[in-house]
Amino acid sequence: MKIAVLAGDGIGPEITQQAERVIAALASDGLKLETEHAPVGGAGYDAAGDPLPEATLRLCEQSDAILFGAVGGPKYDALPRPKRPEQGLLRLRKHFDLFANLRPATVFPELAHASTLRPEIVAGLDILILRELTGDIYFGQPRGIRTNEAGEREGFDTMRYSEGEIRRIAQLAFEAARKRNRRVCSVDKANVLETTQLWRDVVTELHAQYADVELTHMYVDNAAMQLVRNPKQFDVIVTGNMFGDILSDEASMLTGSIGMLPSASLNAKRFGMYEPIHGSAPDIAGKGVANPLATILSLAMLLRHSLDQEAAAARIEAAVRKVLAQGLRTGDIAEPGKRTVGTREMGDAVIAAL
Ligand code: NAD
């Protein structure tokens, strides 16, 4: 199984290096994993004048999954838009039709104090948000700003989902729930929006094939409230692009620690790109202090969702839990009485715990 490692910019190389050490440790235990590197983002521009060089894309096509660090930095801010680092990310999403964005929001009990919510509300939180990434009002046509009959400007967008687009994300949600606590909450606004009435109908129809998974529906306004009132009621949340955009950011902030959260973007063949939700953190790049755990947890997602290696994924997650329980913290999650360590030492500890 081949993993393309696109480290990118800023802290990208430091954090992916620790994930690669975890891969090497798993490989030495017999898992058939290999990695190959290629530049992306600003590093791609520096190497080949393009944030997604042809050779990088070719490597991704020949691999089973992509592990992505982060891209961007002040050095590249003045480049024309097509050359900007984030274009590398957007073009990869488009090229591989990565329509499903998986964002877990997990609060390790040891880090519950980092949340802005009371620890008892979030301790042990473990939700997975599936956001549809390529449809909805963000892409629907027609759209624009025009002058209406009264001579006033008006803006308009089109919310649109086809049955097939809804079915493929709902299917992923049910399948992901089978690997978790077998509960899916589909979020819509079916009381007001026709598009999301269809969403609700299609999800309900598909549910017949997943009778072992519990399905509930919730209106998005209520979901936004329930996420801060009692987030632990959720297992898997599946929703459209716009609602998912908002709810996944809300959910990630329940945890309060950006350096801990992984993510995945998948296509219909379960090929995916796995990356921490944070950026390239130029303010701490090169200092050896970045938290590598979001990237290491992204690797666990990669093993689970693209390579079907559930046991290895669970092993990595257990190792991370153990290291936190041992009291090791990087600067972003530092607390009095715990030992603050750097990027490499955190990697060492995870490998020892593995
Ligand atoms: P950021 O996520 O890079 O950093 C925000 C803050 O969180 C910073 O103080 C940073 O030091 C801290 N932080 C982030 N990750 C950390 C980690 N692993 N360990 C410890 N601390 C961490 O967001 P930003 O500062 O708004 O953006 C910086 C650059 O990253 C920009 O060029 C932006 O475009 C880019 N960016 C890239 C991605 C991506 O590659 N997917 C996502 C967001 C931002």
Short mmCIF file of C-alpha atoms and ligand atoms in Angstrom, two decimals, residues 11 15 68-74 77 86 89 258-259 275-284 289-292 332, ligand 1:
data_model
loop_
_atom_site.label_atom_id
_atom_site.label_comp_id
_atom_site.label_asym_id
_atom_site.label_seq_id
_atom_site.Cartn_x
_atom_site.Cartn_y
_atom_site.Cartn_z
CA ILE A 11 5.15 23.19 9.86
CA ILE A 15 4.45 17.18 11.37
CA PHE A 68 -1.16 16.05 3.32
CA GLY A 69 0.61 18.43 5.72
CA ALA A 70 -0.37 22.07 5.23
CA VAL A 71 0.26 24.77 2.65
CA GLY A 72 0.71 28.51 2.61
CA GLY A 73 2.91 31.19 4.07
CA PRO A 74 3.66 34.91 3.87
CA ASP A 77 0.90 35.76 -0.39
CA GLU A 86 -4.01 26.73 -1.63
CA LEU A 89 -5.23 21.70 -2.34
CA ILE A 258 -6.64 22.90 16.63
CA GLY A 259 -3.41 20.89 16.79
CA GLU A 275 -4.78 16.21 6.59
CA PRO A 276 -4.84 18.08 9.88
CA ILE A 277 -7.50 20.80 9.96
CA HIS A 278 -4.95 23.45 10.90
CA GLY A 279 -2.79 25.45 8.50
CA SER A 280 0.96 25.82 8.04
CA ALA A 281 1.43 27.89 11.23
CA PRO A 282 4.25 30.11 9.90
CA ASP A 283 4.58 31.68 13.38
CA ILE A 284 6.05 28.45 14.80
CA VAL A 289 7.29 22.88 18.66
CA ALA A 290 4.27 22.08 16.44
CA ASN A 291 1.81 19.46 17.62
CA PRO A 292 2.09 16.45 15.27
CA ASP A 332 -0.58 24.46 22.03
P1 NAD B 1 -3.01 28.10 11.22
O1 NAD B 1 -3.93 26.96 11.46
O2 NAD B 1 -1.79 27.81 10.41
O3 NAD B 1 -2.53 28.70 12.62
C1 NAD B 1 -3.43 29.27 13.58
C2 NAD B 1 -2.76 29.25 14.97
O4 NAD B 1 -2.73 27.92 15.46
C3 NAD B 1 -1.31 29.71 14.94
O5 NAD B 1 -1.02 30.45 16.12
C4 NAD B 1 -0.50 28.45 14.93
O6 NAD B 1 0.78 28.55 15.53
C5 NAD B 1 -1.42 27.49 15.72
N1 NAD B 1 -1.27 26.11 15.25
C6 NAD B 1 -1.78 25.59 14.11
N2 NAD B 1 -1.44 24.31 14.00
C7 NAD B 1 -0.69 24.00 15.08
C8 NAD B 1 -0.03 22.83 15.54
N3 NAD B 1 -0.05 21.67 14.84
N4 NAD B 1 0.65 22.88 16.71
C9 NAD B 1 0.67 24.01 17.42
N5 NAD B 1 0.08 25.14 17.06
C10 NAD B 1 -0.60 25.15 15.89
O7 NAD B 1 -3.88 29.25 10.55
P2 NAD B 1 -3.43 30.69 9.96
O8 NAD B 1 -2.37 31.27 10.84
O9 NAD B 1 -4.67 31.41 9.75
O10 NAD B 1 -2.81 30.37 8.54
C11 NAD B 1 -1.40 30.21 8.28
C12 NAD B 1 -1.19 29.75 6.86
O11 NAD B 1 -1.80 28.46 6.68
C13 NAD B 1 -1.87 30.65 5.81
O12 NAD B 1 -1.00 30.76 4.69
C14 NAD B 1 -3.13 29.92 5.44
O13 NAD B 1 -3.57 30.20 4.14
C15 NAD B 1 -2.68 28.48 5.56
N6 NAD B 1 -3.77 27.50 5.80
C16 NAD B 1 -3.60 26.30 5.18
C17 NAD B 1 -4.53 25.29 5.40
C18 NAD B 1 -4.29 23.96 4.74
O14 NAD B 1 -3.21 23.71 4.24
N7 NAD B 1 -5.26 23.07 4.71
C19 NAD B 1 -5.62 25.49 6.26
C20 NAD B 1 -5.73 26.74 6.92
C21 NAD B 1 -4.77 27.73 6.68
#
